[in-house]
Short mmCIF file of C-alpha atoms in Angstrom, two decimals:
data_model
loop_
_atom_site.label_atom_id
_atom_site.label_comp_id
_atom_site.label_asym_id
_atom_site.label_seq_id
_atom_site.Cartn_x
_atom_site.Cartn_y
_atom_site.Cartn_z
CA MET V 22 -51.45 -85.80 141.02
CA ALA V 23 -49.85 -87.89 143.64
CA ALA V 24 -49.65 -90.87 141.33
CA VAL V 25 -48.19 -88.62 138.61
CA THR V 26 -45.51 -87.00 140.69
CA GLU V 27 -44.08 -90.41 141.71
CA ILE V 28 -43.16 -90.98 138.03
CA LEU V 29 -42.06 -87.47 137.03
CA HIS V 30 -39.05 -87.49 134.94
CA LEU V 31 -36.68 -84.95 133.47
CA LEU V 32 -37.80 -83.72 130.01
CA PHE V 33 -35.28 -80.93 129.58
CA SER V 34 -32.62 -78.93 131.36
CA SER V 35 -30.61 -75.86 130.51
CA VAL V 36 -27.76 -73.93 132.12
CA PHE V 37 -28.03 -70.16 132.05
CA THR V 38 -25.08 -67.68 132.47
CA ASP V 39 -27.15 -65.71 134.95
CA ILE V 40 -29.52 -66.49 137.90
CA ILE V 41 -33.03 -67.13 136.63
CA SER V 42 -35.45 -64.65 138.09
CA THR V 43 -38.78 -65.57 136.65
CA VAL V 44 -40.52 -68.43 134.76
CA GLU V 45 -43.82 -68.32 132.94
CA PHE V 46 -45.85 -70.57 130.62
CA ASN V 47 -48.06 -68.84 128.09
CA TYR V 48 -51.78 -69.58 127.97
CA SER V 49 -51.45 -72.65 125.75
CA GLY V 50 -48.35 -73.98 127.33
CA GLU V 51 -46.60 -74.12 123.99
CA LEU V 52 -44.05 -71.48 125.00
CA LEU V 53 -42.13 -70.96 128.21
CA ALA V 54 -40.48 -67.75 128.98
CA THR V 55 -37.64 -67.23 131.52
CA GLY V 56 -36.09 -63.96 132.59
CA ASP V 57 -32.69 -63.72 134.25
CA LYS V 58 -30.56 -61.36 136.37
CA GLY V 59 -28.79 -60.08 133.27
CA GLY V 60 -32.00 -58.64 131.71
CA ARG V 61 -32.31 -61.38 129.09
CA VAL V 62 -35.50 -63.23 128.20
CA VAL V 63 -35.22 -66.73 126.78
CA ILE V 64 -38.27 -68.36 125.30
CA PHE V 65 -38.53 -72.12 124.86
CA GLN V 66 -40.99 -73.82 122.47
CA HIS V 67 -42.66 -77.13 122.83
CA GLU V 68 -41.74 -79.41 119.86
CA GLN V 69 -44.33 -81.72 118.42
CA GLU V 70 -44.46 -85.25 119.53
CA SER V 71 -42.30 -87.79 117.77
CA LYS V 72 -44.17 -90.27 115.63
CA ASN V 73 -41.52 -92.93 116.54
CA ARG V 74 -42.12 -92.34 120.25
CA PRO V 75 -45.71 -91.24 120.70
CA HIS V 76 -45.66 -92.12 124.50
CA LEU V 77 -43.23 -89.36 125.11
CA ARG V 78 -44.20 -85.66 124.74
CA GLY V 79 -42.01 -83.38 122.63
CA GLU V 80 -39.16 -81.53 124.26
CA TYR V 81 -38.82 -77.78 124.79
CA ASN V 82 -36.14 -76.14 122.66
CA VAL V 83 -34.85 -72.50 122.56
CA TYR V 84 -37.25 -70.46 120.40
CA SER V 85 -35.98 -66.93 120.94
CA THR V 86 -33.51 -65.07 123.03
CA PHE V 87 -33.33 -61.25 123.41
CA GLN V 88 -32.10 -58.52 125.72
CA SER V 89 -35.19 -57.10 127.43
CA HIS V 90 -33.63 -54.53 129.81
CA GLU V 91 -30.33 -52.87 130.13
CA PRO V 92 -28.80 -51.38 133.32
CA GLU V 93 -29.66 -47.71 133.89
CA PHE V 94 -28.84 -44.97 136.21
CA ASP V 95 -31.26 -42.55 137.92
CA TYR V 96 -29.24 -39.32 138.03
CA LEU V 97 -31.77 -37.45 140.21
CA LYS V 98 -31.55 -40.07 142.93
CA SER V 99 -28.11 -41.32 142.25
CA LEU V 100 -29.38 -44.90 142.01
CA GLU V 101 -28.42 -47.69 139.74
CA ILE V 102 -31.44 -49.54 138.12
CA GLU V 103 -30.41 -53.10 137.54
CA GLU V 104 -31.47 -54.95 134.46
CA LYS V 105 -32.82 -58.01 136.27
CA ILE V 106 -36.27 -59.25 134.97
CA ASN V 107 -38.59 -59.36 138.02
CA LYS V 108 -41.68 -60.66 136.19
CA ILE V 109 -42.91 -61.85 132.89
CA ARG V 110 -46.58 -62.14 131.92
CA TRP V 111 -47.98 -63.42 128.68
CA LEU V 112 -50.91 -61.87 126.85
CA PRO V 113 -53.58 -64.20 125.29
CA GLN V 114 -52.66 -64.90 121.70
CA GLN V 115 -54.83 -62.96 119.18
CA ASN V 116 -53.00 -63.69 115.92
CA ALA V 117 -49.90 -65.43 114.70
CA ALA V 118 -47.61 -63.29 116.91
CA HIS V 119 -47.05 -63.67 120.68
CA PHE V 120 -46.97 -60.77 123.09
CA LEU V 121 -45.53 -60.66 126.61
CA LEU V 122 -44.87 -58.07 129.29
CA SER V 123 -41.49 -57.94 131.09
CA THR V 124 -40.43 -55.68 133.87
CA ASN V 125 -37.34 -54.79 135.92
CA ASP V 126 -37.55 -52.62 138.96
CA LYS V 127 -38.76 -49.54 137.09
CA THR V 128 -39.71 -50.10 133.47
CA ILE V 129 -42.30 -52.40 131.96
CA LYS V 130 -42.01 -53.41 128.24
CA LEU V 131 -44.40 -55.03 125.88
CA TRP V 132 -42.65 -57.33 123.45
CA LYS V 133 -43.93 -58.78 120.14
CA ILE V 134 -42.46 -62.19 119.21
CA SER V 135 -43.18 -63.05 115.58
CA GLU V 136 -41.88 -65.50 113.01
CA ARG V 137 -40.69 -64.69 109.50
CA ASP V 138 -39.94 -67.37 106.86
CA LYS V 139 -40.15 -65.39 103.66
CA ARG V 140 -38.32 -62.39 102.33
CA ALA V 141 -38.98 -59.98 99.44
CA GLU V 142 -36.69 -60.18 96.40
CA GLY V 143 -36.57 -58.28 93.08
CA TYR V 144 -36.58 -54.61 94.27
CA ASN V 145 -36.38 -51.92 91.64
CA LEU V 146 -34.32 -49.26 93.55
CA LYS V 147 -31.81 -51.54 95.28
CA ASP V 148 -29.69 -54.55 94.42
CA GLU V 149 -30.05 -57.98 96.06
CA ASP V 150 -27.21 -57.06 98.47
CA GLY V 151 -29.19 -53.89 99.61
CA ARG V 152 -27.16 -51.26 97.80
CA LEU V 153 -29.18 -48.52 96.08
CA ARG V 154 -29.22 -48.50 92.27
CA ASP V 155 -28.76 -45.55 90.04
CA PRO V 156 -32.35 -44.56 89.05
CA PHE V 157 -31.17 -43.48 85.63
CA ARG V 158 -29.97 -46.99 84.83
CA ILE V 159 -33.38 -48.63 85.60
CA THR V 160 -34.87 -49.47 82.22
CA SER V 161 -37.64 -51.88 83.40
CA LEU V 162 -39.98 -52.29 86.34
CA ARG V 163 -40.02 -55.51 88.30
CA VAL V 164 -42.74 -56.79 90.66
CA PRO V 165 -41.01 -57.93 93.94
CA VAL V 166 -41.83 -61.45 94.98
CA LEU V 167 -41.73 -63.24 98.30
CA MET V 168 -39.16 -66.08 98.47
CA PRO V 169 -38.95 -68.74 101.24
CA MET V 170 -36.10 -68.32 103.70
CA GLY V 171 -34.97 -70.01 106.92
CA LEU V 172 -37.30 -69.44 109.93
CA MET V 173 -36.32 -66.25 111.82
CA VAL V 174 -37.90 -65.35 115.15
CA GLU V 175 -37.95 -61.63 115.85
CA ALA V 176 -38.57 -59.91 119.19
CA SER V 177 -39.36 -56.11 118.98
CA PRO V 178 -40.48 -53.76 121.78
CA ARG V 179 -43.99 -52.46 120.98
CA ARG V 180 -44.61 -50.35 124.12
CA ILE V 181 -42.40 -49.03 126.96
CA PHE V 182 -44.31 -48.07 130.14
CA ALA V 183 -41.90 -46.07 132.30
CA ASN V 184 -41.60 -43.38 135.02
CA ALA V 185 -44.69 -44.45 136.96
CA HIS V 186 -43.08 -46.22 139.93
CA THR V 187 -41.02 -44.59 142.66
CA TYR V 188 -40.28 -47.89 144.34
CA HIS V 189 -39.27 -51.30 142.96
CA ILE V 190 -41.93 -53.13 140.88
CA ASN V 191 -42.69 -56.50 142.37
CA SER V 192 -45.73 -57.66 140.36
CA ILE V 193 -47.40 -57.31 137.04
CA SER V 194 -50.78 -59.02 136.13
CA VAL V 195 -52.78 -58.90 132.90
CA ASN V 196 -56.48 -58.27 133.44
CA SER V 197 -59.21 -60.56 132.19
CA ASP V 198 -60.44 -57.88 129.75
CA HIS V 199 -56.99 -58.28 127.92
CA GLU V 200 -56.86 -54.47 127.53
CA THR V 201 -55.50 -53.44 130.91
CA TYR V 202 -52.92 -54.65 133.38
CA LEU V 203 -51.70 -53.60 136.85
CA SER V 204 -48.22 -53.13 138.17
CA ALA V 205 -47.39 -53.03 141.83
CA ASP V 206 -44.43 -51.73 143.79
CA ASP V 207 -43.80 -51.60 147.54
CA LEU V 208 -46.44 -48.80 148.23
CA ARG V 209 -48.64 -48.32 145.06
CA ILE V 210 -50.50 -50.17 142.45
CA ASN V 211 -51.03 -48.68 139.01
CA LEU V 212 -53.53 -49.59 136.31
CA TRP V 213 -52.31 -49.32 132.70
CA HIS V 214 -53.90 -49.61 129.29
CA LEU V 215 -51.84 -51.69 127.02
CA GLU V 216 -52.15 -49.08 124.27
CA ILE V 217 -51.32 -46.04 126.36
CA THR V 218 -47.76 -45.54 127.70
CA ASP V 219 -47.71 -41.95 128.89
CA ARG V 220 -50.06 -42.29 131.81
CA SER V 221 -51.48 -44.86 134.24
CA PHE V 222 -54.12 -44.72 137.00
CA ASN V 223 -53.03 -45.08 140.54
CA ILE V 224 -55.53 -47.40 142.21
CA VAL V 225 -53.87 -48.26 145.55
CA ASP V 226 -51.59 -45.99 147.55
CA ILE V 227 -50.57 -47.04 151.07
CA LYS V 228 -47.76 -44.55 151.50
CA PRO V 229 -48.23 -42.61 154.72
CA ALA V 230 -47.69 -38.92 154.97
CA ASN V 231 -44.75 -39.59 157.35
CA MET V 232 -42.66 -42.47 156.21
CA GLU V 233 -41.71 -43.17 159.82
CA GLU V 234 -45.24 -44.36 160.33
CA LEU V 235 -44.85 -47.01 157.57
CA THR V 236 -45.75 -50.39 159.03
CA GLU V 237 -46.20 -52.59 155.92
CA VAL V 238 -45.47 -52.83 152.23
CA ILE V 239 -47.25 -54.45 149.26
CA THR V 240 -45.53 -57.72 148.38
CA ALA V 241 -47.59 -59.07 145.46
CA ALA V 242 -50.72 -58.27 143.42
CA GLU V 243 -52.78 -60.06 140.90
CA CYS V 244 -55.95 -59.52 138.80
CA HIS V 245 -58.94 -61.97 139.08
CA PRO V 246 -58.96 -64.40 136.18
CA HIS V 247 -62.67 -63.68 135.24
CA GLN V 248 -63.79 -60.54 136.82
CA CYS V 249 -61.95 -57.54 135.34
CA ASN V 250 -62.89 -55.18 138.23
CA VAL V 251 -61.49 -57.36 141.06
CA PHE V 252 -57.87 -57.73 142.12
CA VAL V 253 -55.98 -58.64 145.33
CA TYR V 254 -52.76 -57.53 146.90
CA SER V 255 -50.79 -59.09 149.71
CA SER V 256 -48.71 -57.38 152.45
CA SER V 257 -45.65 -57.93 154.50
CA LYS V 258 -47.92 -58.35 157.59
CA GLY V 259 -49.42 -61.58 156.15
CA THR V 260 -52.81 -59.99 155.16
CA ILE V 261 -54.53 -59.97 151.74
CA ARG V 262 -56.89 -57.36 150.50
CA LEU V 263 -59.42 -57.80 147.80
CA CYS V 264 -60.47 -54.72 146.03
CA ASP V 265 -63.34 -53.91 143.56
CA MET V 266 -62.63 -51.10 141.15
CA ARG V 267 -66.35 -50.48 140.70
CA ALA V 268 -66.52 -49.16 144.22
CA ALA V 269 -64.11 -46.23 143.74
CA ALA V 270 -61.44 -44.99 141.46
CA LEU V 271 -58.79 -45.20 144.33
CA CYS V 272 -59.16 -48.58 146.02
CA ASP V 273 -57.92 -47.35 149.41
CA ARG V 274 -60.83 -49.22 151.06
CA HIS V 275 -60.84 -52.92 150.44
CA SER V 276 -63.92 -55.02 149.80
CA LYS V 277 -62.50 -58.08 151.72
CA PHE V 278 -59.72 -58.50 154.15
CA PHE V 279 -58.13 -61.96 154.52
CA GLU V 280 -56.07 -62.70 157.67
CA GLU V 281 -55.41 -65.70 159.79
CA PRO V 282 -55.47 -64.97 163.50
CA GLU V 283 -52.08 -65.53 165.08
CA ASP V 284 -51.58 -68.22 167.69
CA PRO V 285 -50.20 -66.28 170.72
CA SER V 286 -48.42 -69.33 172.06
CA SER V 287 -46.16 -69.59 168.86
CA ARG V 288 -45.35 -65.92 168.78
CA SER V 289 -41.54 -65.21 168.43
CA PHE V 290 -39.09 -62.59 167.27
CA PHE V 291 -39.41 -63.89 163.76
CA SER V 292 -43.27 -64.18 163.58
CA GLU V 293 -43.74 -60.96 161.64
CA ILE V 294 -40.93 -61.84 159.13
CA ILE V 295 -42.17 -65.30 158.39
CA SER V 296 -45.76 -64.27 158.06
CA SER V 297 -44.88 -61.85 155.20
CA ILE V 298 -46.58 -63.11 151.98
CA SER V 299 -44.24 -63.53 149.07
CA ASP V 300 -46.73 -64.57 146.41
CA VAL V 301 -50.50 -64.59 145.77
CA LYS V 302 -52.15 -66.54 142.96
CA PHE V 303 -55.84 -66.93 141.95
CA SER V 304 -57.00 -70.44 141.00
CA HIS V 305 -57.95 -70.75 137.39
CA SER V 306 -61.67 -71.15 138.44
CA GLY V 307 -61.39 -67.78 140.31
CA ARG V 308 -63.00 -69.29 143.40
CA TYR V 309 -59.83 -69.64 145.53
CA MET V 310 -56.53 -67.88 145.97
CA MET V 311 -53.28 -69.29 147.25
CA THR V 312 -50.69 -67.41 149.26
CA ARG V 313 -47.09 -68.37 150.11
CA ASP V 314 -45.36 -67.22 153.33
CA TYR V 315 -41.99 -68.38 154.49
CA LEU V 316 -42.97 -71.71 156.00
CA SER V 317 -46.29 -72.55 154.42
CA VAL V 318 -48.82 -72.31 151.52
CA LYS V 319 -52.33 -71.42 152.28
CA VAL V 320 -55.48 -71.72 150.14
CA TRP V 321 -58.26 -69.24 150.73
CA ASP V 322 -61.92 -69.35 149.68
CA LEU V 323 -62.86 -65.92 148.41
CA ASN V 324 -66.13 -66.23 150.36
CA MET V 325 -64.41 -66.81 153.71
CA GLU V 326 -62.01 -64.16 155.09
CA ASN V 327 -61.29 -65.21 158.67
CA ARG V 328 -59.08 -68.19 157.90
CA PRO V 329 -57.68 -70.29 155.03
CA VAL V 330 -59.56 -73.47 154.09
CA GLU V 331 -56.27 -75.31 153.49
CA THR V 332 -52.78 -74.98 154.96
CA TYR V 333 -49.78 -76.92 153.70
CA GLN V 334 -46.47 -76.92 155.50
CA VAL V 335 -43.58 -76.53 153.08
CA HIS V 336 -40.49 -76.88 155.40
CA GLU V 337 -41.75 -76.77 158.95
CA TYR V 338 -38.41 -78.41 160.00
CA LEU V 339 -36.78 -74.96 159.39
CA ARG V 340 -38.72 -73.46 162.29
CA SER V 341 -35.85 -74.40 164.61
CA LYS V 342 -33.35 -72.84 162.18
CA LEU V 343 -34.88 -69.44 161.96
CA CYS V 344 -32.12 -67.73 163.82
CA SER V 345 -29.35 -68.88 161.47
CA LEU V 346 -31.71 -68.25 158.47
CA TYR V 347 -32.06 -64.65 159.76
CA GLU V 348 -28.29 -64.25 160.09
CA ASN V 349 -27.64 -65.34 156.51
CA ASP V 350 -30.74 -63.33 155.12
CA CYS V 351 -32.41 -66.51 153.83
CA ILE V 352 -35.44 -65.69 155.92
CA PHE V 353 -36.17 -62.87 153.53
CA ASP V 354 -36.32 -65.18 150.42
CA LYS V 355 -39.41 -64.76 148.34
CA PHE V 356 -40.79 -68.09 147.17
CA GLU V 357 -43.44 -68.23 144.54
CA CYS V 358 -46.30 -70.81 144.21
CA CYS V 359 -48.39 -72.10 141.30
CA TRP V 360 -51.61 -74.16 140.59
CA ASN V 361 -51.89 -76.99 138.15
CA GLY V 362 -54.38 -76.56 135.25
CA SER V 363 -57.30 -78.09 137.08
CA ASP V 364 -56.59 -76.46 140.42
CA SER V 365 -56.36 -79.82 142.11
CA ALA V 366 -52.61 -79.54 142.93
CA ILE V 367 -50.21 -76.78 143.91
CA MET V 368 -46.46 -76.52 143.86
CA THR V 369 -43.83 -74.32 145.50
CA GLY V 370 -40.07 -74.32 146.15
CA SER V 371 -37.73 -74.87 149.01
CA TYR V 372 -34.08 -75.19 149.88
CA ASN V 373 -31.41 -77.73 148.71
CA ASN V 374 -33.08 -77.53 145.23
CA PHE V 375 -36.14 -79.22 146.70
CA PHE V 376 -39.67 -78.45 145.52
CA ARG V 377 -42.96 -79.48 147.08
CA MET V 378 -46.14 -80.67 145.47
CA PHE V 379 -49.48 -80.98 147.28
CA ASP V 380 -52.60 -82.87 146.09
CA ARG V 381 -55.63 -80.89 147.31
CA ASN V 382 -57.97 -83.91 146.89
CA THR V 383 -56.02 -86.69 148.66
CA ARG V 384 -53.94 -84.33 150.85
CA ARG V 385 -50.81 -86.27 149.88
CA ASP V 386 -47.59 -84.34 149.35
CA ILE V 387 -44.22 -85.10 147.89
CA THR V 388 -40.76 -83.52 148.02
CA LEU V 389 -38.68 -83.73 144.82
CA GLU V 390 -35.17 -82.51 143.97
CA ALA V 391 -34.03 -80.72 140.86
CA SER V 392 -30.25 -81.28 140.54
CA ARG V 393 -27.89 -81.95 137.67
CA GLU V 394 -26.24 -84.80 139.62
CA SER V 395 -29.29 -86.89 139.89
CA SER V 396 -31.18 -85.78 136.77
CA LYS V 397 -30.06 -87.51 133.60
CA PRO V 398 -32.32 -87.12 130.53
CA ARG V 399 -35.61 -89.09 131.13
CA ALA V 400 -34.37 -89.99 134.60
CA THR V 401 -37.31 -90.60 137.05
CA LEU V 402 -37.40 -88.36 140.14
CA LYS V 403 -37.34 -90.08 143.46
CA PRO V 404 -39.15 -88.57 146.49
CA ARG V 405 -36.83 -86.97 149.07
CA LYS V 406 -37.31 -86.83 152.89
CA VAL V 407 -35.78 -84.60 155.42
CA SER V 408 -34.78 -85.97 158.78
CA THR V 409 -35.53 -83.59 161.63
CA GLY V 410 -33.73 -85.39 164.39
CA GLY V 411 -33.11 -88.77 165.97
CA LYS V 412 -31.95 -91.63 163.80
CA ARG V 413 -31.73 -90.80 160.18
CA LYS V 414 -32.98 -93.39 157.71
CA LYS V 415 -30.89 -94.36 154.67
CA ASP V 416 -32.79 -92.30 152.11
CA GLU V 417 -33.28 -89.25 154.25
CA ILE V 418 -31.27 -85.99 154.32
CA SER V 419 -30.45 -84.33 157.57
CA VAL V 420 -31.88 -80.86 158.11
CA ASP V 421 -28.39 -79.70 159.28
CA SER V 422 -26.86 -80.69 155.79
CA LEU V 423 -29.36 -78.72 153.73
CA ASP V 424 -27.69 -76.30 151.29
CA PHE V 425 -29.49 -72.87 151.66
CA ASN V 426 -27.54 -71.41 148.71
CA LYS V 427 -29.44 -73.90 146.47
CA LYS V 428 -33.00 -72.62 146.45
CA ILE V 429 -36.03 -72.88 144.16
CA LEU V 430 -37.83 -69.55 144.15
CA HIS V 431 -39.57 -69.72 140.72
CA THR V 432 -41.76 -72.57 139.46
CA ALA V 433 -44.43 -72.87 136.77
CA TRP V 434 -47.07 -75.41 135.88
CA HIS V 435 -48.28 -76.05 132.31
CA PRO V 436 -51.84 -74.82 131.99
CA LYS V 437 -53.13 -78.18 130.56
CA ASP V 438 -50.61 -80.90 130.99
CA ASN V 439 -48.61 -82.33 133.88
CA VAL V 440 -45.48 -80.50 132.87
CA ILE V 441 -43.67 -78.28 135.31
CA ALA V 442 -40.77 -75.84 134.99
CA VAL V 443 -38.49 -75.36 137.91
CA ALA V 444 -35.70 -72.65 138.20
CA ALA V 445 -32.77 -73.65 140.48
CA THR V 446 -30.46 -70.63 140.46
CA ASN V 447 -29.02 -70.63 137.00
CA ASN V 448 -30.48 -73.99 135.92
CA LEU V 449 -33.87 -74.53 134.35
CA TYR V 450 -35.49 -77.94 134.59
CA ILE V 451 -38.63 -79.17 132.89
CA PHE V 452 -40.25 -82.28 134.28
CA GLN V 453 -43.22 -84.27 132.92
CA ASP V 454 -45.12 -87.33 133.95
CA LYS V 455 -44.28 -90.53 131.99
CA ILE V 456 -47.19 -92.05 130.06
CA ASN V 457 -46.93 -95.79 130.12
#
């Protein structure tokens, strides 16, 4: 991975009208879906390789765009429900069509994305322009025929899963049985069947009888990639609970509890805030899971609960800036993390449009920047370094000059190839390794 990242180059970039709020490859990597703050879903398709330039992989072009969610108003609570897409999750492909789940704060929708390249012609009861014919003037019967037409991609909502969450949905995760999925909000996790929209099963409920006794909230949840009875959820206290649905219908008692003991010497006013976990992801193998807190990424072995097996510092140089980050609310930013297809490398975002990649085998890491100024098509990315004090070298950037408004919260890694997608506010970048 380290050798690859040093020759990453820009494959594609696109500017959105709204801030991108989620990025997700499908299981084959052929399609990449993005959701934005305006409730739109844009799907990009990987084009086939060019015969003239076989050393370069095909680009990603817009495949379909549709409005997934609209702004709503809860009249009972006098609350506006914004249309922003919080998460997108693809379902494994079963036929020619593709299916994905998208969610805003309250409502989850199952979308079918299908292609149509033929249309029926030669109707008996209507003209070619669609107007109905007088049945008394029909003197002969015709057999309609299918005629080729320009490719049209249709997105249609197949299921709407609503009215199950009192609080804002932060996670959805498709189960390995491909029949069920879970959705999580701040205090509850529900289990749904993809065919049933009018009811779900509440499997985790941490809401106390008295809300004044509330000490933590659920921040993320995910199903195990191979065991359909196992899932994990993380909390704002920096803990992760692994639950087994075979043990009880309500998983209020966890099977495993993952927590790293805090070093008393490093305790500060911000300790609890920066220990809150913003994302949790199982490895593809199912043996490990990765968590992202404000300053670091940790890899946990599911067989060892007392401490992570690997810890990677993402932007440790910000520890001295926590006070100003608290004042401008950046300390509450929720960064996501992702694995590469072989689980040998991990990636997560940072500020100043930086993103970090870590090689688990060599323990090498690299900082790269996604920006329109430095990224011309096919341009090679150069490693960036942050100067924490003292004399700054020529290629380094000072920690005081980092732009905290430019942040990469959402990233995705192709399930098979060294292709990554990075969302920098309203810009989407797709990078790949150059094959010499």
